[in-house]
Structures are given as structure tokens and as C-alpha cells.
Coordinates of C-alpha atoms in Angstrom, one line a residue:
M909 CA 24.2 -8.0 -7.0
L910 CA 20.9 -9.0 -8.1
T911 CA 20.3 -9.1 -11.8
K912 CA 17.8 -6.6 -13.3
K913 CA 15.9 -9.6 -14.6
E914 CA 15.3 -10.9 -11.0
K915 CA 14.5 -7.4 -9.7
V916 CA 11.8 -6.9 -12.7
A917 CA 10.4 -10.4 -11.7
Y918 CA 10.1 -9.5 -8.1
G919 CA 8.5 -6.1 -9.5
L920 CA 5.8 -7.9 -11.4
G921 CA 4.4 -9.4 -8.1
D922 CA 3.6 -5.7 -6.9
T923 CA 2.3 -5.1 -10.2
A924 CA -0.3 -8.0 -9.5
S925 CA -0.7 -6.7 -6.0
N926 CA -1.3 -3.1 -6.9
I927 CA -4.1 -3.9 -9.7
I928 CA -6.2 -4.9 -6.6
F929 CA -4.7 -2.3 -3.9
Q930 CA -5.0 0.6 -6.2
T931 CA -8.6 -0.3 -7.3
V932 CA -9.7 -0.8 -3.8
M933 CA -8.0 2.5 -2.7
L934 CA -9.2 4.5 -5.5
F935 CA -12.5 2.9 -6.7
L936 CA -14.1 0.5 -4.2
T937 CA -15.6 3.6 -1.9
F938 CA -17.1 5.1 -5.3
F939 CA -18.1 1.5 -6.3
Y940 CA -19.9 0.9 -3.1
T941 CA -21.7 4.3 -2.8
D942 CA -22.4 5.1 -6.1
I943 CA -22.9 1.7 -8.1
F944 CA -23.5 -0.9 -5.2
G945 CA -25.8 1.7 -3.4
I946 CA -24.4 1.5 0.2
S947 CA -24.4 4.7 2.5
P948 CA -21.1 6.4 2.9
A949 CA -21.2 6.1 6.7
I950 CA -21.6 2.1 6.4
V951 CA -18.9 1.9 4.0
G952 CA -16.4 3.7 6.4
S953 CA -17.4 1.6 9.3
M954 CA -17.0 -1.6 7.3
F955 CA -13.5 -0.6 6.2
L956 CA -12.7 0.0 9.9
L957 CA -14.3 -3.4 11.0
V958 CA -12.5 -5.6 8.4
R959 CA -9.2 -4.1 9.8
I960 CA -9.9 -5.4 13.1
I961 CA -10.1 -8.8 11.7
D962 CA -6.7 -8.0 10.2
A963 CA -5.1 -7.5 13.6
V964 CA -5.4 -11.0 14.2
T965 CA -4.7 -12.6 10.6
D966 CA -1.6 -10.4 9.9
P967 CA 0.8 -11.5 12.7
L968 CA -0.4 -15.1 12.4
M969 CA 0.3 -15.2 8.6
G970 CA 3.7 -13.6 9.0
A971 CA 4.7 -16.1 11.8
L972 CA 3.1 -19.0 9.6
A973 CA 5.6 -17.9 6.7
D974 CA 8.6 -17.7 9.0
R975 CA 7.9 -21.3 9.9
T976 CA 7.3 -22.5 6.3
N977 CA 9.8 -24.9 5.1
S978 CA 9.5 -26.0 1.5
R979 CA 11.6 -27.0 -1.6
H980 CA 10.6 -23.4 -2.8
G981 CA 11.6 -21.7 0.2
Q982 CA 9.9 -19.7 3.0
Y983 CA 8.0 -17.1 1.2
R984 CA 8.0 -17.7 -2.5
P985 CA 5.6 -21.0 -2.4
Y986 CA 2.5 -18.6 -1.3
L987 CA 2.8 -16.7 -4.6
L988 CA 2.3 -20.2 -6.4
W989 CA -0.3 -21.4 -4.1
L990 CA -2.6 -18.3 -3.7
A991 CA -2.5 -16.5 -6.8
L992 CA -5.6 -18.1 -8.3
P993 CA -7.8 -17.7 -5.2
F994 CA -6.8 -14.0 -5.1
A995 CA -8.1 -13.7 -8.7
F996 CA -11.3 -15.2 -7.9
V997 CA -12.1 -13.4 -4.5
S998 CA -11.2 -10.1 -6.4
V999 CA -13.8 -10.5 -8.9
L1000 CA -16.3 -11.4 -6.2
A1001 CA -15.7 -8.1 -4.3
F1002 CA -16.8 -6.0 -7.4
T1003 CA -19.8 -8.2 -8.2
T1004 CA -23.1 -6.5 -7.6
P1005 CA -25.9 -9.3 -6.8
D1006 CA -29.6 -8.6 -6.8
F1007 CA -30.2 -8.5 -3.0
S1008 CA -32.1 -6.2 -0.6
E1009 CA -30.1 -3.3 0.9
Q1010 CA -29.4 -5.3 3.9
G1011 CA -28.3 -8.3 1.8
K1012 CA -25.9 -6.1 -0.1
V1013 CA -24.3 -4.7 3.0
I1014 CA -23.8 -8.3 4.0
Y1015 CA -22.4 -9.3 0.8
A1016 CA -20.1 -6.4 0.7
F1017 CA -18.7 -7.3 4.1
I1018 CA -18.4 -11.0 3.4
S1019 CA -16.7 -10.3 0.1
Y1020 CA -14.7 -7.6 1.3
T1021 CA -13.3 -9.7 4.3
L1022 CA -12.4 -12.5 2.0
L1023 CA -10.5 -10.1 -0.4
M1024 CA -8.3 -8.7 2.5
L1025 CA -7.8 -12.2 4.1
V1026 CA -6.4 -13.5 0.8
Y1027 CA -4.4 -10.2 0.1
T1028 CA -2.9 -10.8 3.6
A1029 CA -2.1 -14.2 2.8
I1030 CA -0.3 -13.7 -0.4
N1031 CA 1.0 -10.0 0.0
I1032 CA 2.8 -10.7 3.4
P1033 CA 5.0 -13.5 2.1
Y1034 CA 5.6 -11.4 -1.1
S1035 CA 6.8 -8.4 1.1
A1036 CA 8.9 -10.4 3.2
L1037 CA 10.6 -12.1 0.0
G1038 CA 11.9 -8.7 -0.6
G1039 CA 13.9 -8.8 2.8
V1040 CA 15.6 -12.3 1.7
L1041 CA 16.5 -11.5 -1.9
T1042 CA 19.7 -9.9 -0.8
S1043 CA 21.5 -8.6 2.3
D1044 CA 22.9 -5.5 0.7
P1045 CA 21.4 -2.1 2.1
D1046 CA 22.1 -0.3 -1.1
E1047 CA 20.7 -3.2 -3.1
R1048 CA 17.5 -3.3 -0.9
V1049 CA 16.6 0.2 -2.0
S1050 CA 17.1 -0.7 -5.7
V1051 CA 14.8 -3.8 -5.2
Q1052 CA 12.3 -1.8 -3.5
S1053 CA 12.5 0.8 -6.4
Y1054 CA 11.9 -1.6 -9.2
R1055 CA 9.0 -3.3 -7.1
F1056 CA 7.3 0.1 -6.7
V1057 CA 7.8 1.3 -10.3
F1058 CA 6.3 -1.9 -11.4
G1059 CA 3.7 -1.8 -8.7
M1060 CA 2.6 1.8 -9.7
L1061 CA 2.5 0.6 -13.4
G1062 CA -0.3 -1.7 -12.1
G1063 CA -1.7 1.4 -10.4
L1064 CA -1.3 3.3 -13.9
L1065 CA -3.1 0.5 -15.7
V1066 CA -6.0 0.7 -12.9
T1067 CA -6.1 4.5 -13.2
A1068 CA -6.1 5.0 -17.0
C1069 CA -8.1 1.8 -17.8
T1070 CA -10.8 1.2 -15.2
I1071 CA -13.3 3.7 -15.9
P1072 CA -12.9 3.5 -19.8
M1073 CA -13.1 -0.5 -19.6
V1074 CA -16.2 -0.4 -17.3
N1075 CA -17.8 1.9 -19.6
W1076 CA -16.8 -0.2 -22.6
L1077 CA -17.6 -3.8 -21.1
G1078 CA -20.7 -2.5 -19.3
Q1079 CA -22.4 -1.0 -22.2
G1080 CA -24.3 1.2 -19.9
D1081 CA -24.5 -1.1 -17.1
A1082 CA -21.7 -0.1 -14.5
A1083 CA -22.0 -2.9 -12.1
R1084 CA -21.6 -5.5 -15.0
G1085 CA -18.6 -3.2 -16.3
Y1086 CA -16.7 -3.4 -12.8
Q1087 CA -17.3 -7.2 -12.7
L1088 CA -16.0 -8.0 -16.1
T1089 CA -13.2 -5.3 -15.6
M1090 CA -12.2 -7.0 -12.3
L1091 CA -12.1 -10.3 -14.3
L1092 CA -9.6 -9.2 -16.8
M1093 CA -7.4 -7.5 -14.3
S1094 CA -7.6 -10.6 -12.1
I1095 CA -6.4 -13.0 -14.9
L1096 CA -3.4 -10.5 -15.6
G1097 CA -2.6 -10.5 -11.8
L1098 CA -2.6 -14.1 -11.8
V1099 CA 0.0 -14.5 -14.7
L1100 CA 2.4 -11.7 -13.0
F1101 CA 2.3 -13.4 -9.6
L1102 CA 3.5 -16.7 -11.2
L1103 CA 6.3 -14.6 -13.2
C1104 CA 7.5 -13.4 -9.9
F1105 CA 7.4 -16.8 -8.5
F1106 CA 9.6 -18.4 -11.4
G1107 CA 11.8 -15.3 -11.5
T1108 CA 13.0 -14.8 -7.9
K1109 CA 15.3 -16.9 -5.3
E1110 CA 15.5 -16.5 -1.5
R1111 CA 19.2 -15.9 -0.3
V1112 CA 19.1 -14.5 3.0
Q1113 CA 18.4 -17.7 5.5
P1114 CA 17.4 -17.6 9.2
P1115 CA 19.8 -19.4 11.5
K1116 CA 19.9 -23.1 11.2
D1117 CA 19.2 -24.0 14.8
Q1118 CA 16.4 -21.2 15.2
Q1119 CA 13.3 -22.2 17.0
L1120 CA 10.4 -19.6 16.8
K1121 CA 7.5 -19.5 19.2
F1122 CA 4.8 -17.0 18.4
F1123 CA 4.6 -15.2 21.6
S1124 CA 8.5 -15.0 22.3
S1125 CA 8.8 -13.8 18.9
L1126 CA 6.2 -11.0 19.6
G1127 CA 8.3 -10.0 22.7
Q1128 CA 11.5 -10.0 20.6
L1129 CA 9.6 -7.7 18.0
W1130 CA 8.7 -5.3 20.9
Q1131 CA 12.1 -4.9 21.9
N1132 CA 13.1 -3.6 18.4
E1133 CA 12.6 0.1 18.6
A1134 CA 13.0 0.8 15.1
W1135 CA 10.1 -1.4 14.3
R1136 CA 7.9 0.6 16.9
V1137 CA 8.8 3.8 14.9
L1138 CA 7.9 2.3 11.6
C1139 CA 4.7 0.9 12.7
V1140 CA 3.7 4.3 14.0
A1141 CA 4.8 6.0 10.8
A1142 CA 2.8 3.5 8.7
V1143 CA -0.5 4.2 10.0
L1144 CA -0.4 7.7 10.0
L1145 CA 1.2 7.7 6.5
L1146 CA -1.4 5.5 5.0
T1147 CA -4.3 7.0 6.7
G1148 CA -3.6 10.5 5.0
M1149 CA -2.7 9.0 1.6
V1150 CA -5.7 6.9 1.4
L1151 CA -7.9 9.8 2.3
R1152 CA -6.6 12.1 -0.2
N1153 CA -6.7 9.2 -2.9
T1154 CA -10.1 8.0 -2.2
L1155 CA -11.5 11.7 -2.3
A1156 CA -9.6 12.2 -5.6
I1157 CA -12.6 11.2 -7.6
Y1158 CA -15.1 13.3 -5.6
Y1159 CA -12.5 16.6 -5.7
V1160 CA -12.3 16.5 -9.6
K1161 CA -16.3 15.7 -10.1
Y1162 CA -17.7 17.8 -7.4
Y1163 CA -15.1 20.4 -6.6
L1164 CA -13.3 21.2 -9.9
G1165 CA -16.6 20.2 -11.8
R1166 CA -14.7 18.4 -14.4
E1167 CA -16.0 14.6 -14.2
D1168 CA -14.8 14.2 -17.6
W1169 CA -11.4 14.6 -16.5
I1170 CA -11.4 12.0 -13.6
T1171 CA -9.3 9.4 -15.5
W1172 CA -6.7 11.9 -16.6
F1173 CA -6.3 13.3 -13.1
M1174 CA -5.7 10.0 -11.6
T1175 CA -3.6 8.9 -14.4
L1176 CA -1.3 12.0 -14.2
G1177 CA -0.9 11.0 -10.6
M1178 CA -0.2 7.7 -11.3
V1179 CA 2.7 8.9 -13.5
G1180 CA 4.1 11.2 -10.7
N1181 CA 3.8 8.1 -8.5
I1182 CA 6.1 5.8 -11.0
L1183 CA 8.6 8.8 -11.4
G1184 CA 9.1 9.4 -7.8
C1185 CA 9.5 5.6 -7.0
A1186 CA 12.1 5.6 -10.0
S1187 CA 14.0 8.4 -8.4
A1188 CA 14.3 7.0 -4.8
Q1189 CA 17.7 5.0 -5.5
F1190 CA 19.3 8.2 -6.8
V1191 CA 18.2 10.1 -4.1
S1192 CA 18.9 7.7 -1.4
Q1193 CA 22.7 7.4 -2.9
H1194 CA 23.4 11.0 -2.0
I1195 CA 21.1 11.6 1.0
D1196 CA 20.7 9.4 4.1
K1197 CA 17.2 7.7 3.3
V1198 CA 15.9 8.7 7.1
R1199 CA 16.7 12.5 6.4
A1200 CA 15.3 12.2 2.9
Y1201 CA 12.2 10.6 4.0
I1202 CA 11.5 13.2 6.5
G1203 CA 12.2 16.1 3.8
L1204 CA 9.8 14.2 1.4
Q1205 CA 7.0 14.2 3.9
C1206 CA 7.5 18.0 4.7
I1207 CA 7.1 18.6 0.9
A1208 CA 4.0 16.6 0.6
A1209 CA 2.5 18.3 3.3
L1210 CA 3.3 21.9 1.7
I1211 CA 1.9 20.9 -1.7
C1212 CA -1.4 19.5 0.3
L1213 CA -1.6 23.1 2.1
L1214 CA -1.2 25.1 -1.4
S1215 CA -3.9 22.7 -3.1
F1216 CA -6.4 24.2 -0.3
F1217 CA -5.9 27.8 -2.2
V1218 CA -6.5 26.5 -5.5
G1219 CA -10.0 27.8 -6.9
A1220 CA -12.2 25.4 -8.6
E1221 CA -11.7 27.5 -12.0
Q1222 CA -7.8 26.7 -11.7
W1223 CA -8.0 23.1 -12.6
M1224 CA -4.6 23.0 -14.4
L1225 CA -2.8 24.1 -11.2
A1226 CA -4.9 21.6 -9.2
F1227 CA -3.6 18.8 -11.7
G1228 CA 0.0 20.0 -11.3
L1229 CA -0.2 20.1 -7.6
Y1230 CA -1.4 16.6 -7.4
F1231 CA 1.1 15.4 -9.8
G1232 CA 3.9 17.0 -7.5
W1233 CA 2.3 15.4 -4.3
C1234 CA 2.2 11.9 -5.9
F1235 CA 5.9 12.5 -7.0
F1236 CA 7.5 13.4 -4.0
L1237 CA 5.5 11.2 -1.6
Q1238 CA 6.0 8.0 -3.5
M1239 CA 9.6 9.0 -3.9
A1240 CA 9.6 7.9 -0.1
T1241 CA 7.7 4.7 -0.6
P1242 CA 10.8 2.5 -1.4
M1243 CA 12.9 4.0 1.2
L1244 CA 10.2 3.1 3.7
W1245 CA 10.1 -0.6 2.6
A1246 CA 14.1 -0.6 2.4
K1247 CA 13.9 0.3 6.1
M1248 CA 11.7 -2.7 7.0
A1249 CA 14.6 -4.9 5.7
D1250 CA 17.0 -2.9 7.6
T1251 CA 14.6 -3.2 10.7
V1252 CA 14.8 -7.2 10.4
D1253 CA 18.5 -7.1 10.4
Y1254 CA 18.6 -4.9 13.5
G1255 CA 16.3 -7.1 15.1
H1256 CA 18.5 -10.1 14.3
W1257 CA 21.6 -8.4 15.6
K1258 CA 19.6 -7.3 18.8
T1259 CA 18.1 -10.7 19.8
G1260 CA 19.7 -13.3 17.7
T1261 CA 16.4 -14.1 16.2
R1262 CA 15.6 -13.4 12.5
I1263 CA 11.7 -13.0 12.1
T1264 CA 11.5 -11.6 8.6
G1265 CA 7.7 -12.4 8.1
L1266 CA 6.6 -11.4 11.5
V1267 CA 8.4 -8.0 11.0
Y1268 CA 6.8 -7.3 7.6
S1269 CA 3.3 -8.8 8.5
S1270 CA 3.3 -6.5 11.6
I1271 CA 4.2 -3.4 9.8
I1272 CA 1.6 -4.3 6.9
F1273 CA -1.0 -4.7 9.5
F1274 CA -0.3 -1.0 10.5
I1275 CA -0.1 -0.1 6.9
K1276 CA -3.6 -1.8 6.1
L1277 CA -4.9 -0.2 9.4
G1278 CA -4.0 3.2 8.0
L1279 CA -5.6 2.0 4.7
A1280 CA -8.6 1.3 6.7
L1281 CA -8.6 4.6 8.7
G1282 CA -8.2 6.6 5.5
G1283 CA -11.2 4.9 3.8
A1284 CA -13.2 4.9 6.9
F1285 CA -12.5 8.8 7.4
A1286 CA -13.4 9.4 3.8
G1287 CA -16.7 7.8 4.2
W1288 CA -17.5 9.4 7.8
L1289 CA -16.5 12.7 6.3
L1290 CA -18.6 12.5 3.2
A1291 CA -21.6 11.7 5.5
F1292 CA -20.5 14.7 7.9
Y1293 CA -20.7 16.9 5.0
K1294 CA -24.2 15.7 3.9
Y1295 CA -22.6 14.4 0.4
Q1296 CA -25.4 12.8 -1.8
P1297 CA -24.2 10.8 -4.9
N1298 CA -24.9 11.9 -8.6
V1299 CA -26.6 15.4 -7.6
V1300 CA -24.9 19.1 -7.6
Q1301 CA -23.4 19.3 -4.0
T1302 CA -23.9 22.2 -1.8
L1303 CA -21.3 24.8 -1.1
E1304 CA -20.5 23.4 2.5
T1305 CA -20.3 19.9 0.9
Q1306 CA -17.9 21.1 -1.9
Q1307 CA -15.7 22.8 1.3
G1308 CA -15.9 19.8 3.2
I1309 CA -14.4 17.7 0.3
L1310 CA -11.8 20.5 -0.2
W1311 CA -10.8 20.2 3.5
S1312 CA -10.8 16.6 3.3
F1313 CA -8.7 16.2 0.4
T1314 CA -6.1 18.8 1.6
I1315 CA -5.6 19.9 5.2
W1316 CA -6.0 16.6 6.9
P1317 CA -3.5 14.8 4.5
A1318 CA -1.3 17.8 4.9
I1319 CA -1.3 17.1 8.8
A1320 CA -0.8 13.3 8.4
S1321 CA 2.4 13.8 6.4
L1322 CA 3.7 16.4 9.2
L1323 CA 3.0 13.8 11.9
V1324 CA 4.8 11.1 9.7
A1325 CA 7.9 13.5 9.7
A1326 CA 7.6 14.1 13.4
V1327 CA 7.7 10.3 14.2
M1328 CA 10.5 9.4 11.8
S1329 CA 13.0 11.7 13.4
R1330 CA 13.1 9.2 16.2
Y1331 CA 14.1 6.6 13.7
I1332 CA 17.8 5.4 14.5
L1333 CA 19.2 3.2 11.6
T1334 CA 21.0 5.7 9.7
R1335 CA 23.1 4.7 6.8
Q1336 CA 26.1 4.5 9.1
R1337 CA 24.2 2.4 11.8
V1338 CA 22.8 0.1 9.2
K1339 CA 26.2 -0.6 7.8
E1340 CA 27.6 -1.4 11.5
V1341 CA 25.0 -3.7 12.1
A1342 CA 25.4 -5.6 8.8
D1343 CA 29.0 -6.0 9.3
D1344 CA 28.7 -7.1 12.8
L1345 CA 26.2 -9.6 11.7
Q1346 CA 28.7 -11.1 9.1
Q1347 CA 31.4 -11.1 11.5
R1348 CA 29.4 -13.1 13.9
Q1349 CA 28.4 -15.4 11.5
A1350 CA 31.9 -15.9 10.0
G1351 CA 33.4 -16.6 13.5
T1352 CA 30.6 -18.9 14.9
G1353 CA 28.5 -20.2 12.0
S1354 CA 25.6 -18.5 13.5
V1355 CA 24.5 -15.2 14.9

């Protein structure tokens, strides 16, 4: 079993990642539209275009990590090598240069693209590291629970501190406030990545005689039906999640009419995220994590649907439902990431090849595709409903924000539940695969 110290060290890496991920998910659209001055439609299109670039870089990064052979391991070295570049580019993305409107669009595209490229280069090896810390299926859920609790603590830092820090550091200049806030958060992220690097150890090794070729590895990946299910589920999940989280600011400010409560609303949601992640291991010990995952998606969809009927004056009920949605939806997150490690084992058992980095990177691509689609739909829907920043919105726009914040995320969760009903790696099946892999390795020295 892994020590708590190592689980915490691994979790700190996601604290560092989430400082950027949550800032992008929660604030970047608002930053671009209301601070930077770019139209919502352009922002949505830009988010989607960058994901097309990720379609190439994600699997390449996974394949590169699988081929890495250093004294620090396959995946850990990237935490050391890329922590500083990641921090630097994060500050660039939240810097507002004095350019023309077209110049700002070009700058935003370049800086956001660089941010996503560096995020890919450090986050994919970090994610794959979680699959080689242990081969115990139950410990994997525990590792991912620690990861996402600490990751959500990074998100809590973002939700609770971003706007107050922007106001304090900017002294009325929101653009400068965002830049200095990201500078401080990026320095913290740099330190946390280094703590993750020094506090973890890779234990699950690929077969010694394994020779990986990129296109043959892709073919073996496609043979893994469990991987295909997770890819579809990931894109649907993140599309709905990001759409709802992106519009949370707009929902509180323009529908509930409580701009002064934005920080509290988002912080309460992040507390729900943390408590949900912390509960995942307990739930998965008593309920098969496939069944639990499907049930949690249905509960999240029901909460979204109930939120549609909450009036603008019922702000306390709105807060409570948002907390509940975050709690149940994020309870499922460690289970999803534990399934990725199970999927690596299944592919290893089925094809004889262990491609941890490629499995994680390809699923992460679909996660980021969902991230892009959610952000893109948020921008497009705001434009469709004639949103104008910093003015009183029309009734049509308010209703559009409400629909986009409740109904569409509910549909996304129901689709995820339907897709996951086809996932074959139940607890019993995972145990059978793990036992067979151990027997083969003990008998022949390789799988």
C-alpha cells in the first residue's frame, strides 16, 4: 500500500494543475469578454480551434512519455522539466497588452494555445503517473481521491481568492489585477509540482522487451473497447460540466442579480467538489464503481433540472442546488480516473502491450475536447441570446442563461450515464484481469 505521504505528494501535483484548469474553466471566458474585450462568439470559436491543435499534440505527448527512459522514470521527469515554463505561460495568458482589437484576438489565440500546449506536456505525464504508482485497483481509487481532493483545494483557492486578489492587487485596474493574481498562483503551482516530483515513485513497469511504434500502438488502443467508452463519456461529461461552470458567474450576476455573491457561490460549489471527491473511496468500497458512476450522473442531471425551476428571488435554494450538483458530480471524478488505470491493465492483458501514456493522453484529449466544446457553447449561447457585458440583460437573455446553465448540462449527464452502461470493466472483471496479468508475469517473466 502507498503511504499517505506519497498520496498527498501526488495530490499536490493536481493542486498545481487545477490552479490553472479551474481558472481557465471559471474565469477565462469572463476575462476575455469583460476585461480583455473580445466578443463571446470569437472566444467560443478560439476555444474550439485550439482543441483541434490538441488533437495532434495529446497522443504525441502520450507516446513520447511512454518512450521516455530516464533515471527519474517515464513520467515524473516532466514535472521537473516543465514546471517553470508552465508557470510563465500561465501569466502570459492573463496579461492584457495595449493592442488593437485584432491584435488582442491574435495575442489571445497565441497565448492560449501556448498555455494549452504546455498544460498538455506536463499534465499528461502527471496523469499517467497515477497509473504506475500502484497496481492495486482499490488503491487506485484512493490515490485518485487524494488527487482530486487536493486538486479541488487548488480550485477552492481559485474560487475564493481570485476576485478578491484581482480587486486588491489591481486597485481598480482589473487587467493588472488578473495578471498579478496569476503571477502569485503560478509561483505556488511551480513549488507544488516540484513537491510532487520529489514525493512520488513509479512502481508499475512496462514489459522490458516492449518495443513501441506509434501507429501500431494506436491500433492496439482502438482494440480496447473500454477505452472507447471512456473517450465518449469524457467528452460528454466535460461539455456539460464546463458549460455549467463557465456560466455560473453569468447566472449569479445576471439571473439571480447577486453580483456581490459570485465568490461565495463558486466557493460553495468548490467545497461541494472537495467533499464529493473525498467521499468517492467510501462509496466505491460498497458499490461497484461502474454502477455508482451511472447513478451519480443521473443524480447530477436531476439537480440541474430542478435548478431550472428556481426563481431569481430563491437565491438560497439556488446556492444549495449548486452545492449538491458539485458534490455528486465530483464524487464520480476519482472513479473515472481509476477506470483509466483499469483500462490500461485491460489493454495490456488483451494485446500484451502496456501504453499507459497513450491511454491517458487520448482520454485527456477527449476531456479537453469537452472543455473546449463547453467553453465554445458558452460563448456561442451568450452570443445567440444577445448577451452584452456589464449592462442589465433583457428577459430573453436571462432566460437563455438559465436554460444554458440547467437544461443542457442535465442532458449531457444523462448521455454520460447511457454511454457508461456499456462499460465492461466491473470490479469482478478488473480483479480477474489483474490476477491473470500477475500469473502470466510470474510464469514467464513477461506478459
